[in-house]
Amino acid sequence: MLLAATHSGSFHADDVFAFAILQAVTGGEVSLTRSRDAADWDQATVVFDVGGIYDPQRGRYDHHMRDKPLRPNGEAYSSAGLIWRDYGRQAIATLCPAATPGQAEIIWTKMDAALIRDIDLMDNGAMDRHPGHLSSVLESWNPTFAETDRAENDAYFQAVAVADQVLRREIAQTYAAALAQDSVEAAAKAAADPRIIVLDSRLPWDEAVFDLDLREALYVIRPAGKDWTVSAIPPDRGSFAQRKSLPAAWGGLREAELAAVCGVEDATFCHSALFVCGALSRDGAIRMAQMAAEA
């Protein structure tokens, strides 16, 4: 049984999420004391968000000191970021045992750069607070002044239960992204033309193309039900533009009209914005991508 301690009183998302991570690591075999008494902290193996000490070797993870622990980019950690840094990989191994070491590292890195970093920024006042942010949602479990019968510790563990579900779903979603990245990488290596990536399942490719730095790739082909689509890759992550748009002559055309223009008999459509087109067959989609690449 891991013995952990944090502060009593009002809680924030970082101390809630830090404990959810420790729960994941231990499979729930962790006992938490919420206290302002230093004698209680001395009994714990891991103390987070309180105590005025940052010393991972001793299991002490406060971040409120003047000489606070910082990320490599200079941003301040919260207790969530510190616990994730040292225990996150173990949490992933427990909650996602199917992940390979490489996939687990992708999961850890993506979550650290997004969900965990956001909690850190919010806790340190480096991000504008708004009601819909996860930090605000978790902190809404704090008893209000009007709830005189609401026990503080009960409220804290209710928030932890929510954080636990978020942690599990984020790991599951990011594991799927790691699997997709592996598939995109394999398809890119097997491509006859580096400009055209052909996937055999409808998996998300957007993040993988940029994470893998596939600069030559212009189009991604994948199945869509019984049909196949050709998607133009944007120049930058999150952009609505295309590295190379589909031929302008195809824009807005469908079926026989499109087939007559592009010469692919089973062509089905081309979006007027020239970022996606389709065909009934894999071969038809590949031919359309080849023509677009050469246009």
CSV table of C-alpha atoms in Angstrom, one decimal:
chain,number,residue,atom,x,y,z
A,1,MET,CA,0.0,0.0,0.0
A,2,LEU,CA,1.5,3.3,-1.1
A,3,LEU,CA,1.1,6.1,1.5
A,4,ALA,CA,0.4,9.5,-0.1
A,5,ALA,CA,-0.3,12.9,1.4
A,6,THR,CA,-1.5,16.2,0.2
A,7,HIS,CA,-3.1,19.3,1.7
A,8,SER,CA,-6.6,19.6,3.1
A,9,GLY,CA,-8.9,22.4,2.3
A,10,SER,CA,-10.0,23.5,-1.1
A,11,PHE,CA,-8.5,21.4,-3.9
A,12,HIS,CA,-7.4,22.2,-7.4
A,13,ALA,CA,-7.2,20.1,-10.5
A,14,ASP,CA,-3.5,19.4,-10.1
A,15,ASP,CA,-3.7,17.7,-6.7
A,16,VAL,CA,-6.9,15.8,-7.9
A,17,PHE,CA,-5.2,14.6,-11.0
A,18,ALA,CA,-2.0,13.8,-9.3
A,19,PHE,CA,-3.8,11.4,-7.0
A,20,ALA,CA,-5.7,9.8,-9.9
A,21,ILE,CA,-2.3,9.0,-11.5
A,22,LEU,CA,-1.0,7.4,-8.3
A,23,GLN,CA,-4.2,5.4,-8.1
A,24,ALA,CA,-3.6,4.1,-11.6
A,25,VAL,CA,0.0,3.2,-10.9
A,26,THR,CA,-0.9,1.2,-7.8
A,27,GLY,CA,-4.2,-0.3,-9.1
A,28,GLY,CA,-5.9,1.5,-6.3
A,29,GLU,CA,-3.5,0.3,-3.6
A,30,VAL,CA,-2.8,3.8,-2.3
A,31,SER,CA,-3.9,5.5,0.9
A,32,LEU,CA,-4.2,9.3,0.9
A,33,THR,CA,-4.0,11.7,3.9
A,34,ARG,CA,-5.3,15.2,3.3
A,35,SER,CA,-3.7,17.3,6.0
A,36,ARG,CA,-1.9,20.6,6.9
A,37,ASP,CA,0.0,18.8,9.6
A,38,ALA,CA,3.7,18.2,8.8
A,39,ALA,CA,3.7,15.1,11.1
A,40,ASP,CA,1.2,13.5,8.7
A,41,TRP,CA,3.4,14.3,5.7
A,42,ASP,CA,6.4,12.6,7.4
A,43,GLN,CA,4.4,9.3,7.4
A,44,ALA,CA,3.9,9.4,3.7
A,45,THR,CA,6.0,7.9,0.9
A,46,VAL,CA,4.8,10.5,-1.6
A,47,VAL,CA,3.8,14.0,-0.7
A,48,PHE,CA,2.4,16.3,-3.4
A,49,ASP,CA,1.2,19.9,-3.7
A,50,VAL,CA,2.2,20.7,-0.1
A,51,GLY,CA,5.2,20.7,2.2
A,52,GLY,CA,7.5,23.3,0.6
A,53,ILE,CA,9.9,20.7,-0.6
A,54,TYR,CA,10.7,19.5,-4.1
A,55,ASP,CA,12.9,16.4,-3.9
A,56,PRO,CA,11.8,13.4,-6.1
A,57,GLN,CA,14.4,11.1,-4.4
A,58,ARG,CA,12.4,11.6,-1.2
A,59,GLY,CA,9.0,11.5,-2.9
A,60,ARG,CA,8.4,15.2,-2.2
A,61,TYR,CA,6.5,17.1,-5.0
A,62,ASP,CA,5.6,20.6,-3.9
A,63,HIS,CA,5.8,23.3,-6.5
A,64,HIS,CA,4.8,26.5,-4.6
A,65,MET,CA,8.4,27.6,-3.6
A,66,ARG,CA,10.2,30.6,-5.1
A,67,ASP,CA,12.7,28.1,-6.6
A,68,LYS,CA,10.0,26.0,-8.1
A,69,PRO,CA,10.6,23.1,-10.5
A,70,LEU,CA,10.3,24.0,-14.2
A,71,ARG,CA,9.8,22.2,-17.4
A,72,PRO,CA,12.7,22.1,-19.9
A,73,ASN,CA,10.9,25.0,-21.8
A,74,GLY,CA,10.8,27.1,-18.6
A,75,GLU,CA,7.1,26.7,-17.8
A,76,ALA,CA,6.3,25.9,-14.2
A,77,TYR,CA,5.1,22.4,-13.2
A,78,SER,CA,2.1,21.8,-11.0
A,79,SER,CA,1.8,18.7,-8.8
A,80,ALA,CA,0.0,16.9,-11.7
A,81,GLY,CA,2.9,17.5,-14.1
A,82,LEU,CA,5.5,16.4,-11.6
A,83,ILE,CA,3.7,13.2,-10.7
A,84,TRP,CA,3.0,12.5,-14.4
A,85,ARG,CA,6.7,13.0,-15.2
A,86,ASP,CA,7.8,10.4,-12.6
A,87,TYR,CA,4.8,8.1,-12.5
A,88,GLY,CA,3.0,8.6,-15.8
A,89,ARG,CA,4.8,5.8,-17.6
A,90,GLN,CA,3.9,3.4,-14.8
A,91,ALA,CA,0.3,4.5,-15.0
A,92,ILE,CA,0.2,3.8,-18.8
A,93,ALA,CA,1.8,0.4,-18.3
A,94,THR,CA,-1.0,-0.4,-15.8
A,95,LEU,CA,-3.9,1.0,-17.7
A,96,CYS,CA,-2.7,0.1,-21.2
A,97,PRO,CA,-0.6,-3.1,-20.9
A,98,ALA,CA,-1.0,-3.8,-24.7
A,99,ALA,CA,1.1,-0.7,-25.5
A,100,THR,CA,4.7,-1.4,-26.7
A,101,PRO,CA,7.5,0.6,-25.1
A,102,GLY,CA,7.5,2.9,-28.2
A,103,GLN,CA,3.8,3.4,-28.1
A,104,ALA,CA,3.8,4.0,-24.3
A,105,GLU,CA,6.4,6.8,-24.9
A,106,ILE,CA,4.1,8.3,-27.6
A,107,ILE,CA,1.2,8.2,-25.1
A,108,TRP,CA,3.2,9.8,-22.3
A,109,THR,CA,4.6,12.5,-24.6
A,110,LYS,CA,1.3,13.5,-26.2
A,111,MET,CA,-0.5,13.6,-22.9
A,112,ASP,CA,2.3,15.6,-21.2
A,113,ALA,CA,2.2,18.1,-24.0
A,114,ALA,CA,-1.6,18.6,-23.9
A,115,LEU,CA,-3.8,17.5,-21.0
A,116,ILE,CA,-1.1,17.6,-18.3
A,117,ARG,CA,0.6,20.8,-19.5
A,118,ASP,CA,-2.8,22.5,-19.6
A,119,ILE,CA,-3.5,21.6,-15.9
A,120,ASP,CA,0.0,22.9,-15.0
A,121,LEU,CA,-0.5,26.2,-16.9
A,122,MET,CA,-4.0,26.7,-15.3
A,123,ASP,CA,-2.7,26.0,-11.8
A,124,ASN,CA,0.2,28.4,-12.2
A,125,GLY,CA,-2.0,31.2,-13.6
A,126,ALA,CA,-0.4,31.0,-17.0
A,127,MET,CA,-3.6,30.3,-18.8
A,128,ASP,CA,-6.9,32.2,-18.8
A,129,ARG,CA,-9.4,30.4,-16.6
A,130,HIS,CA,-12.7,29.6,-18.2
A,131,PRO,CA,-15.7,27.4,-17.0
A,132,GLY,CA,-15.4,24.7,-19.6
A,133,HIS,CA,-11.7,23.8,-18.9
A,134,LEU,CA,-11.1,20.5,-17.2
A,135,SER,CA,-9.4,22.2,-14.3
A,136,SER,CA,-12.5,24.4,-13.7
A,137,VAL,CA,-14.8,21.3,-14.0
A,138,LEU,CA,-12.8,19.3,-11.5
A,139,GLU,CA,-12.6,22.2,-9.1
A,140,SER,CA,-16.4,22.6,-9.2
A,141,TRP,CA,-16.6,19.6,-6.9
A,142,ASN,CA,-15.4,21.8,-4.1
A,143,PRO,CA,-18.2,22.5,-1.6
A,144,THR,CA,-19.8,25.9,-2.0
A,145,PHE,CA,-20.4,28.2,1.0
A,146,ALA,CA,-24.1,27.2,0.8
A,147,GLU,CA,-23.4,23.4,1.1
A,148,THR,CA,-22.8,23.2,4.8
A,149,ASP,CA,-23.5,19.4,4.8
A,150,ARG,CA,-21.0,18.6,2.0
A,151,ALA,CA,-17.9,16.8,3.4
A,152,GLU,CA,-14.7,18.2,2.0
A,153,ASN,CA,-12.9,14.8,1.6
A,154,ASP,CA,-16.0,13.2,0.0
A,155,ALA,CA,-16.0,16.0,-2.5
A,156,TYR,CA,-12.3,15.6,-3.2
A,157,PHE,CA,-12.7,11.8,-3.9
A,158,GLN,CA,-15.7,12.5,-6.1
A,159,ALA,CA,-13.5,14.8,-8.2
A,160,VAL,CA,-10.8,12.1,-8.2
A,161,ALA,CA,-13.3,9.6,-9.6
A,162,VAL,CA,-13.9,12.0,-12.5
A,163,ALA,CA,-10.2,12.6,-13.1
A,164,ASP,CA,-9.7,8.8,-13.1
A,165,GLN,CA,-12.2,8.4,-16.0
A,166,VAL,CA,-10.6,11.2,-17.9
A,167,LEU,CA,-7.1,9.7,-17.4
A,168,ARG,CA,-8.3,6.3,-18.6
A,169,ARG,CA,-10.0,7.7,-21.7
A,170,GLU,CA,-7.1,10.0,-22.6
A,171,ILE,CA,-4.7,7.0,-22.4
A,172,ALA,CA,-7.1,4.9,-24.6
A,173,GLN,CA,-7.5,7.7,-27.1
A,174,THR,CA,-3.8,8.4,-27.3
A,175,TYR,CA,-3.0,4.7,-27.5
A,176,ALA,CA,-5.2,4.7,-30.6
A,177,ALA,CA,-3.2,7.6,-32.0
A,178,ALA,CA,0.0,5.6,-31.4
A,179,LEU,CA,-1.4,2.6,-33.2
A,180,ALA,CA,-2.4,4.9,-36.1
A,181,GLN,CA,1.0,6.4,-36.2
A,182,ASP,CA,2.6,2.9,-36.5
A,183,SER,CA,0.2,2.1,-39.4
A,184,VAL,CA,0.9,5.4,-41.2
A,185,GLU,CA,4.7,4.9,-40.8
A,186,ALA,CA,4.5,1.4,-42.2
A,187,ALA,CA,2.3,2.6,-45.1
A,188,ALA,CA,4.7,5.5,-45.9
A,189,LYS,CA,7.7,3.1,-45.9
A,190,ALA,CA,5.9,0.7,-48.3
A,191,ALA,CA,4.7,3.5,-50.6
A,192,ALA,CA,5.7,3.2,-54.2
A,193,ASP,CA,5.4,7.0,-54.4
A,194,PRO,CA,6.3,9.0,-51.3
A,195,ARG,CA,3.6,11.6,-52.3
A,196,ILE,CA,0.8,9.0,-51.8
A,197,ILE,CA,0.1,7.1,-48.6
A,198,VAL,CA,-2.4,4.2,-48.9
A,199,LEU,CA,-4.0,3.0,-45.7
A,200,ASP,CA,-6.1,-0.2,-45.5
A,201,SER,CA,-8.4,1.0,-42.7
A,202,ARG,CA,-10.1,4.2,-41.9
A,203,LEU,CA,-7.7,5.3,-39.1
A,204,PRO,CA,-6.8,8.9,-38.2
A,205,TRP,CA,-3.7,10.0,-40.1
A,206,ASP,CA,-3.6,13.8,-39.5
A,207,GLU,CA,-1.4,13.9,-36.4
A,208,ALA,CA,0.8,11.0,-37.6
A,209,VAL,CA,1.8,12.7,-40.8
A,210,PHE,CA,3.3,15.7,-38.9
A,211,ASP,CA,4.6,13.6,-36.0
A,212,LEU,CA,6.5,11.5,-38.5
A,213,ASP,CA,7.6,14.6,-40.5
A,214,LEU,CA,6.4,13.1,-43.8
A,215,ARG,CA,7.2,16.2,-45.8
A,216,GLU,CA,6.9,14.7,-49.2
A,217,ALA,CA,3.4,13.2,-48.7
A,218,LEU,CA,0.6,15.0,-50.5
A,219,TYR,CA,-2.4,12.6,-50.3
A,220,VAL,CA,-3.7,9.9,-48.0
A,221,ILE,CA,-6.0,7.2,-49.4
A,222,ARG,CA,-8.2,5.1,-47.1
A,223,PRO,CA,-11.5,3.2,-47.2
A,224,ALA,CA,-14.8,4.9,-46.4
A,225,GLY,CA,-17.4,2.2,-46.1
A,226,LYS,CA,-17.5,0.5,-49.5
A,227,ASP,CA,-15.8,3.4,-51.2
A,228,TRP,CA,-12.2,4.9,-51.0
A,229,THR,CA,-11.3,8.5,-50.4
A,230,VAL,CA,-8.3,10.6,-51.3
A,231,SER,CA,-7.5,13.4,-48.8
A,232,ALA,CA,-5.1,16.2,-49.5
A,233,ILE,CA,-2.7,16.8,-46.6
A,234,PRO,CA,-2.6,20.3,-45.2
A,235,PRO,CA,0.7,22.3,-45.1
A,236,ASP,CA,0.7,22.6,-41.4
A,237,ARG,CA,-0.9,20.9,-38.4
A,238,GLY,CA,-4.5,22.1,-38.0
A,239,SER,CA,-4.5,24.1,-41.3
A,240,PHE,CA,-7.5,24.0,-43.6
A,241,ALA,CA,-5.3,24.5,-46.7
A,242,GLN,CA,-3.6,21.8,-48.7
A,243,ARG,CA,0.0,21.1,-49.7
A,244,LYS,CA,-1.3,20.5,-53.1
A,245,SER,CA,-5.0,20.8,-53.9
A,246,LEU,CA,-6.9,18.4,-56.1
A,247,PRO,CA,-7.2,19.5,-59.7
A,248,ALA,CA,-9.5,22.5,-60.0
A,249,ALA,CA,-11.4,20.9,-62.9
A,250,TRP,CA,-12.7,18.2,-60.6
A,251,GLY,CA,-14.2,20.6,-58.0
A,252,GLY,CA,-17.8,20.0,-57.2
A,253,LEU,CA,-18.3,17.2,-59.8
A,254,ARG,CA,-19.9,13.8,-59.1
A,255,GLU,CA,-20.0,10.3,-60.6
A,256,ALA,CA,-20.3,10.3,-64.4
A,257,GLU,CA,-19.5,14.0,-64.8
A,258,LEU,CA,-16.4,13.6,-62.7
A,259,ALA,CA,-15.4,10.3,-64.4
A,260,ALA,CA,-15.6,12.0,-67.8
A,261,VAL,CA,-13.3,14.8,-66.7
A,262,CYS,CA,-10.7,12.7,-64.7
A,263,GLY,CA,-10.8,9.5,-66.7
A,264,VAL,CA,-11.4,7.2,-63.7
A,265,GLU,CA,-14.6,5.2,-64.4
A,266,ASP,CA,-15.6,4.6,-60.8
A,267,ALA,CA,-14.8,8.2,-59.5
A,268,THR,CA,-17.6,9.3,-57.2
A,269,PHE,CA,-17.1,12.9,-56.1
A,270,CYS,CA,-14.7,15.7,-55.6
A,271,HIS,CA,-15.4,18.4,-52.9
A,272,SER,CA,-15.6,21.9,-54.3
A,273,ALA,CA,-12.9,23.0,-51.9
A,274,LEU,CA,-10.5,20.5,-53.5
A,275,PHE,CA,-9.4,18.7,-50.3
A,276,VAL,CA,-11.1,15.3,-50.8
A,277,CYS,CA,-12.3,13.1,-53.6
A,278,GLY,CA,-13.3,9.5,-53.9
A,279,ALA,CA,-13.8,6.4,-56.0
A,280,LEU,CA,-15.6,3.1,-55.6
A,281,SER,CA,-12.3,1.1,-55.7
A,282,ARG,CA,-8.9,1.3,-54.1
A,283,ASP,CA,-7.3,1.3,-57.5
A,284,GLY,CA,-9.5,4.1,-58.7
A,285,ALA,CA,-8.6,6.2,-55.7
A,286,ILE,CA,-4.9,5.5,-56.3
A,287,ARG,CA,-5.2,6.6,-59.9
A,288,MET,CA,-6.9,9.8,-58.9
A,289,ALA,CA,-4.2,10.6,-56.4
A,290,GLN,CA,-1.5,9.9,-59.0
A,291,MET,CA,-3.2,12.3,-61.5
A,292,ALA,CA,-3.5,14.9,-58.8
A,293,ALA,CA,0.1,14.6,-57.8
A,294,GLU,CA,1.2,15.0,-61.4
A,295,ALA,CA,-1.3,17.8,-62.3
